[in-house]
CSV table of C-alpha atoms and ligand atoms in Angstrom, one decimal:
chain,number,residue,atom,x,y,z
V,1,UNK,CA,0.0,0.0,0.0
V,2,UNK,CA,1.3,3.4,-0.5
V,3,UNK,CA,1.8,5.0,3.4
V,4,UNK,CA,0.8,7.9,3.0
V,5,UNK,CA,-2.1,10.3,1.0
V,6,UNK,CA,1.0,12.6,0.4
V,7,UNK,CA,2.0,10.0,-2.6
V,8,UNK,CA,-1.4,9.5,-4.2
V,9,UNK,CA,-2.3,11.5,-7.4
V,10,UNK,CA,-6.2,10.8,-6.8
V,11,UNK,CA,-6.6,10.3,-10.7
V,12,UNK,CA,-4.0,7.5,-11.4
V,13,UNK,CA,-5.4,4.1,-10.1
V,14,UNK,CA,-4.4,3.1,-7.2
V,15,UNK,CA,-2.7,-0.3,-8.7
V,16,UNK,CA,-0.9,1.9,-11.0
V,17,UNK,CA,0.6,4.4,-8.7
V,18,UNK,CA,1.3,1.7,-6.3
V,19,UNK,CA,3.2,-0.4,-9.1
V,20,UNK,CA,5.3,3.1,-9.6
V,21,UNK,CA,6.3,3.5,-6.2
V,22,UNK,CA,7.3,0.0,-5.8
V,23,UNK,CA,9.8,0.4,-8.6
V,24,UNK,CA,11.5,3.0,-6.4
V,25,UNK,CA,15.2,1.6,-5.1
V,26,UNK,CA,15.5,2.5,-1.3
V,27,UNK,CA,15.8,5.4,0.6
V,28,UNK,CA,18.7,5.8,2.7
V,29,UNK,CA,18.0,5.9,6.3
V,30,UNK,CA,17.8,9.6,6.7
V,31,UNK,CA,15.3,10.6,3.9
V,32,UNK,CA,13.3,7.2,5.3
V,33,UNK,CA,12.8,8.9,8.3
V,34,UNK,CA,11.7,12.5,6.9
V,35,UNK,CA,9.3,10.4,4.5
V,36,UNK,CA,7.9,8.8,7.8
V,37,UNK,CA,7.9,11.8,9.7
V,38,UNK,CA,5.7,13.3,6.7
V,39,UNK,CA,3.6,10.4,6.6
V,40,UNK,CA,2.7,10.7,10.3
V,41,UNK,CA,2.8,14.6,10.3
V,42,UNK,CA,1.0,15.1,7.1
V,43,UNK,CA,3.6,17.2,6.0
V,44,UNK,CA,3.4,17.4,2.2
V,45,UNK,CA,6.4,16.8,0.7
V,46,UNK,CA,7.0,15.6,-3.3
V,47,UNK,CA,7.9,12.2,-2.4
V,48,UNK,CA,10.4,10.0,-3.7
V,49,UNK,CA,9.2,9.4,-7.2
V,50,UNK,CA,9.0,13.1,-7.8
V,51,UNK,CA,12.2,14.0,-5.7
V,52,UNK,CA,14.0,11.5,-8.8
V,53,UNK,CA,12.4,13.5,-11.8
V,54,UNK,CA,14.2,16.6,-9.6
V,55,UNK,CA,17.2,15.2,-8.7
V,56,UNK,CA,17.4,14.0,-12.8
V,57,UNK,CA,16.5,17.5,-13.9
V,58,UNK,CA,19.9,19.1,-11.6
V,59,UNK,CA,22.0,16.1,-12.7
V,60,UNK,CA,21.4,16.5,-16.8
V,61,UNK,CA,21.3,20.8,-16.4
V,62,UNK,CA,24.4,20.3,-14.2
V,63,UNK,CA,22.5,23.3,-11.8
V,64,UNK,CA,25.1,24.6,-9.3
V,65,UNK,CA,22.5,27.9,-7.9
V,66,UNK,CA,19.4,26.3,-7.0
V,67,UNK,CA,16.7,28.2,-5.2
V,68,UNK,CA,13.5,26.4,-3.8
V,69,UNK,CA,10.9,27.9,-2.9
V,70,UNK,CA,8.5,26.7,-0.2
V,71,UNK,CA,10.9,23.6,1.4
V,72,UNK,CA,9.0,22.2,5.2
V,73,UNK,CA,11.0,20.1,6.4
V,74,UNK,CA,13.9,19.8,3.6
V,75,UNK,CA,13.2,16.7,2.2
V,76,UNK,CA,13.5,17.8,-1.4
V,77,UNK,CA,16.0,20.2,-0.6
V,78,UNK,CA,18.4,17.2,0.4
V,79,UNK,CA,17.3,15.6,-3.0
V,80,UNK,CA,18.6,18.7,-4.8
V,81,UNK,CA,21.6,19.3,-2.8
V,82,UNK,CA,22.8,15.4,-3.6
V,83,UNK,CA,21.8,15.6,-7.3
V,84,UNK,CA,24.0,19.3,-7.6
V,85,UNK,CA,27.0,17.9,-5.7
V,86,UNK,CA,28.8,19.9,-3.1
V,87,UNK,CA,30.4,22.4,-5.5
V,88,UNK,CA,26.6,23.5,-5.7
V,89,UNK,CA,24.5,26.3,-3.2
V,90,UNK,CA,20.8,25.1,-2.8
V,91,UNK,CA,18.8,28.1,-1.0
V,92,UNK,CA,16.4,26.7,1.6
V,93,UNK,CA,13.4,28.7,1.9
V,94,UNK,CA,10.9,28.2,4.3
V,95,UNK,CA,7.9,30.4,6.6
V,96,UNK,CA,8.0,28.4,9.2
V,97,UNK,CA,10.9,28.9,11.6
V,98,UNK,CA,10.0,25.1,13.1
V,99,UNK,CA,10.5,23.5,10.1
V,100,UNK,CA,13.6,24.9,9.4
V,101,UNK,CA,15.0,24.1,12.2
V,102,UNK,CA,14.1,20.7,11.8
V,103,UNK,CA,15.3,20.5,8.2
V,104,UNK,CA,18.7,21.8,9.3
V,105,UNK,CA,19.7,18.9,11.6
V,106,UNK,CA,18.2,16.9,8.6
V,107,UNK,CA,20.9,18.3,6.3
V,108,UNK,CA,23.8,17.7,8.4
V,109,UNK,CA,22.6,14.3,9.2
V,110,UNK,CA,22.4,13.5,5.8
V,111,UNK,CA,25.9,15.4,5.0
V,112,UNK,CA,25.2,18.3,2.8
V,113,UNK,CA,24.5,21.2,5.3
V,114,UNK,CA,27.4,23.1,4.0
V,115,UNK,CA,25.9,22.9,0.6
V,116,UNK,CA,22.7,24.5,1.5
V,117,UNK,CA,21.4,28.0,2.7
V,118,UNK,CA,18.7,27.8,4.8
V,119,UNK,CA,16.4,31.2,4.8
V,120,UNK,CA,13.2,31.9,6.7
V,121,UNK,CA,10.8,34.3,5.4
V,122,UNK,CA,8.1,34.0,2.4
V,123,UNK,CA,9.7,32.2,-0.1
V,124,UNK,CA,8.7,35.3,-3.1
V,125,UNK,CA,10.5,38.6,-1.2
V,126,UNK,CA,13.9,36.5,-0.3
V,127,UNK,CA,14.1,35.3,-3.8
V,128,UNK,CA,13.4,38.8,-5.3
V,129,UNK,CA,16.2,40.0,-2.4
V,130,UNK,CA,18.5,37.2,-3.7
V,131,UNK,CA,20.9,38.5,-5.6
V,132,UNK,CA,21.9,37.4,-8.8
V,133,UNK,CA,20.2,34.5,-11.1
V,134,UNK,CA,19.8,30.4,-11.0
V,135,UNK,CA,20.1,27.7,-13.1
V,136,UNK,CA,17.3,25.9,-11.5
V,137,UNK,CA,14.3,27.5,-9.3
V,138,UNK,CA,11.8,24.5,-7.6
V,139,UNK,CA,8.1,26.1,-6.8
V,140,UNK,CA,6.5,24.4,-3.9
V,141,UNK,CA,4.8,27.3,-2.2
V,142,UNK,CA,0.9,27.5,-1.3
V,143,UNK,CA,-0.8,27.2,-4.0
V,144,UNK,CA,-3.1,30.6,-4.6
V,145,UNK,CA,0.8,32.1,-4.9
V,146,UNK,CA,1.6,30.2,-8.0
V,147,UNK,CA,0.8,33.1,-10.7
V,148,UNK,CA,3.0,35.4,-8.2
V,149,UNK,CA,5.7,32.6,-7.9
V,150,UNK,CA,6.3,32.9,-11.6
V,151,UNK,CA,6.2,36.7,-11.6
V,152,UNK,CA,8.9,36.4,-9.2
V,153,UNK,CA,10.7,33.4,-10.9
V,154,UNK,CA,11.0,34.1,-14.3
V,155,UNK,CA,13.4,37.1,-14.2
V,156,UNK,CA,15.6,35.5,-11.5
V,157,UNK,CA,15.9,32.3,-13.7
V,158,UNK,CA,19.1,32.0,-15.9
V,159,UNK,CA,18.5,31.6,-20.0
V,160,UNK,CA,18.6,28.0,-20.6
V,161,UNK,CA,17.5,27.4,-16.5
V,162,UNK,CA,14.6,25.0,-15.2
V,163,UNK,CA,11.4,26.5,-13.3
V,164,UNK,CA,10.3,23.3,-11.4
V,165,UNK,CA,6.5,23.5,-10.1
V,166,UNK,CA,5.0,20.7,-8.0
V,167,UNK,CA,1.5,20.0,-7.8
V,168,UNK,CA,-0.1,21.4,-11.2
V,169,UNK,CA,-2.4,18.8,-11.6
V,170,UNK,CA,-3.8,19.3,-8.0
V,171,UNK,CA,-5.3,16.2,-7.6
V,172,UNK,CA,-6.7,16.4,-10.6
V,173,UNK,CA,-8.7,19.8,-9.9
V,174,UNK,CA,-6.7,21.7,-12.3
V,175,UNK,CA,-8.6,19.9,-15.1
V,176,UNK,CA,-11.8,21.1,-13.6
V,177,UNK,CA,-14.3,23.9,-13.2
V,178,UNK,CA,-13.3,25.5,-9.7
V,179,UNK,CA,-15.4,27.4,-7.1
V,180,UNK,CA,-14.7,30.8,-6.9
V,181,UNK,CA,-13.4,31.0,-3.5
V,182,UNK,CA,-11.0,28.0,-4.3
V,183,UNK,CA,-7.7,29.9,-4.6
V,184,UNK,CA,-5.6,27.0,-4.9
V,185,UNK,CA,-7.0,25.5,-7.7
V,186,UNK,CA,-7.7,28.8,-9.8
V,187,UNK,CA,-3.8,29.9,-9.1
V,188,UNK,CA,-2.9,26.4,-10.3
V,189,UNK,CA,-5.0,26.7,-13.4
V,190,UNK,CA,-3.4,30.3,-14.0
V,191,UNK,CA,-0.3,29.3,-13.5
V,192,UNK,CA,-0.7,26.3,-16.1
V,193,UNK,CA,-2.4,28.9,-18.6
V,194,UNK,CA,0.3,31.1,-18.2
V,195,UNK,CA,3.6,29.1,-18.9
V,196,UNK,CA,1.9,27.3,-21.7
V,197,UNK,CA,1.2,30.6,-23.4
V,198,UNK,CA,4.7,32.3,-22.0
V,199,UNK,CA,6.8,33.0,-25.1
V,200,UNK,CA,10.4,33.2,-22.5
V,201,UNK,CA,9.3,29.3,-21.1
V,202,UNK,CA,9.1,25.9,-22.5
V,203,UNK,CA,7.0,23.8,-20.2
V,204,UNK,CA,5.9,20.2,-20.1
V,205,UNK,CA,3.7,19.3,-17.6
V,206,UNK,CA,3.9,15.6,-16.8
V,207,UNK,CA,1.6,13.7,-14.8
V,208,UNK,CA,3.8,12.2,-12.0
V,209,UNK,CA,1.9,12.0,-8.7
V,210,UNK,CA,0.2,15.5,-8.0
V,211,UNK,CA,1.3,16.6,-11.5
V,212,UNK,CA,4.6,18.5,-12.2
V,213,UNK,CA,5.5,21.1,-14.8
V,214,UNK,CA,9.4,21.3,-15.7
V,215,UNK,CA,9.9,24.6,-17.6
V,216,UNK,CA,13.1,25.5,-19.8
V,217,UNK,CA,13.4,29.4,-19.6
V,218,UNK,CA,14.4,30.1,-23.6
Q,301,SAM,C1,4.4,21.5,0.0
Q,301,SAM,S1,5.4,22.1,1.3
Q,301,SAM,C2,7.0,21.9,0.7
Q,301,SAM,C3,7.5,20.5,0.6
Q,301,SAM,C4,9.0,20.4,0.2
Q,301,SAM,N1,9.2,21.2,-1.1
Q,301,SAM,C5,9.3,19.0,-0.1
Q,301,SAM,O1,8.8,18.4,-1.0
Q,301,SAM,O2,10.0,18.4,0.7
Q,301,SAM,C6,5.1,23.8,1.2
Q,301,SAM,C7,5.9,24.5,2.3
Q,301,SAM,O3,6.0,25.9,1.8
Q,301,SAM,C8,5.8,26.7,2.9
Q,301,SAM,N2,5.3,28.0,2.2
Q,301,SAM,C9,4.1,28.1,1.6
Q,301,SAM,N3,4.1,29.4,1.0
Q,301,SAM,C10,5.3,30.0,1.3
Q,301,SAM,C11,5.8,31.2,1.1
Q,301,SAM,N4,5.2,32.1,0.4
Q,301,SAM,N5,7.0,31.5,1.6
Q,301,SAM,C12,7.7,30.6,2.3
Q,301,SAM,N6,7.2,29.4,2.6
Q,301,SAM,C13,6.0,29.1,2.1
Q,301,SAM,C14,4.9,26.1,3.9
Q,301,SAM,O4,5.2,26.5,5.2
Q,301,SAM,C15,5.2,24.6,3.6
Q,301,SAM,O5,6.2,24.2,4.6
């Protein structure tokens, strides 16, 4: 069974997704126990089968300035810090001061604390503050932020640099009429609109767990 409602799409069928996950080699004993902890605290992280598609995308772009924004409890910051290598800066960014704290005795657990900055504050001003540009920019924030997140994004993304987005199919929502007062899903179907028609991005959305749209900034 998969452990925890974190990992399920809710439009793949179950026996499907399951099969997926099963394919998955391992965790080492660290990420185990934040994928637990997430479990049983219903933190939402990506999971291990989307953590690979990000750890893939920073091994073939050979990223070295990574910015996340939006990272709990670190567990796909330590994906991204282990894909980039420890030449790399990973920028940690995260409103809650707990879960920072947390993630940082994560990271040196899992050896790779000196490869990541860990900043507390909305995720949107410290990247606008940051200065210069990345080669690879993961979006995890809330979700009625996701038009903003790009705003923000787009112009601190290098040419030829990867805007990451988790959760754009939204359980499958984003394909859907939503209620007026649902923010998340109408900032996830804005979001979708606008990288699709954005002539600076090339996106493909692919529908890996929650959905997730890899952007190439032209
Ligand atoms: C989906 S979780 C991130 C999970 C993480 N990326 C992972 O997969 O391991 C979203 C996190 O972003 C934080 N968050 C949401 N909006 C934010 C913002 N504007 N600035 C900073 N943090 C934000 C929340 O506190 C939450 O911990």
């Amino acid at each position: 069974m998969i452990r925890s409602e974190n990992l399920r799409s809710g439009y793949i069928q179950d026996d499907v997704e399951q099969y997926l996950y099963e394919l998955l080699p391992a965790r080492d004993a660290v990420l185990s126990e934040m994928e637990a902890y997430a479990a049983e605290h219903r933190v939402p992280i990506i999971g291990p089968a989307v953590a690979r598609l990000l750890s893939l995308c920073a091994q073939v772009s050979g990223a070295k300035r990574i910015f996340e924004m939006g990272s709990a409890i670190g567990y796909s910051t330590i994906w991204l810090a282990r894909a980039a290598g420890p030449k790399a800066k990973v920028h940690y960014t995260d409103g809650d001061a707990a879960n920072a704290d947390r993630a940082r005795e994560y990271f040196r657990r899992a050896g790779v604390a000196k490869r990541i900055d860990v900043q507390v504050g909305d995720a949107l001003e410290l990247l606008k503050k940051s200065p210069g540009k990345f080669d690879l920019i993961f979006n995890d924030v809330d979700k009625h932020q996701y038009p903003a997140a790009l705003r923000v994004a787009l112009p601190k993304l290098k040419r030829g640099g990867l805007l990451i987005t988790d959760n754009t199919l939204w359980s499958g929502k984003a394909a859907r009429p939503a209620a007026a007062d649902d923010g998340a899903t109408l900032g996830v179907q804005q979001f979708n609109k606008l990288v699709y028609a954005s002539k600076e991005l090339y996106p493909v959305l692919i529908p890996l767990r929650d959905g997730v749209t890899v952007c190439r900034k032209q």
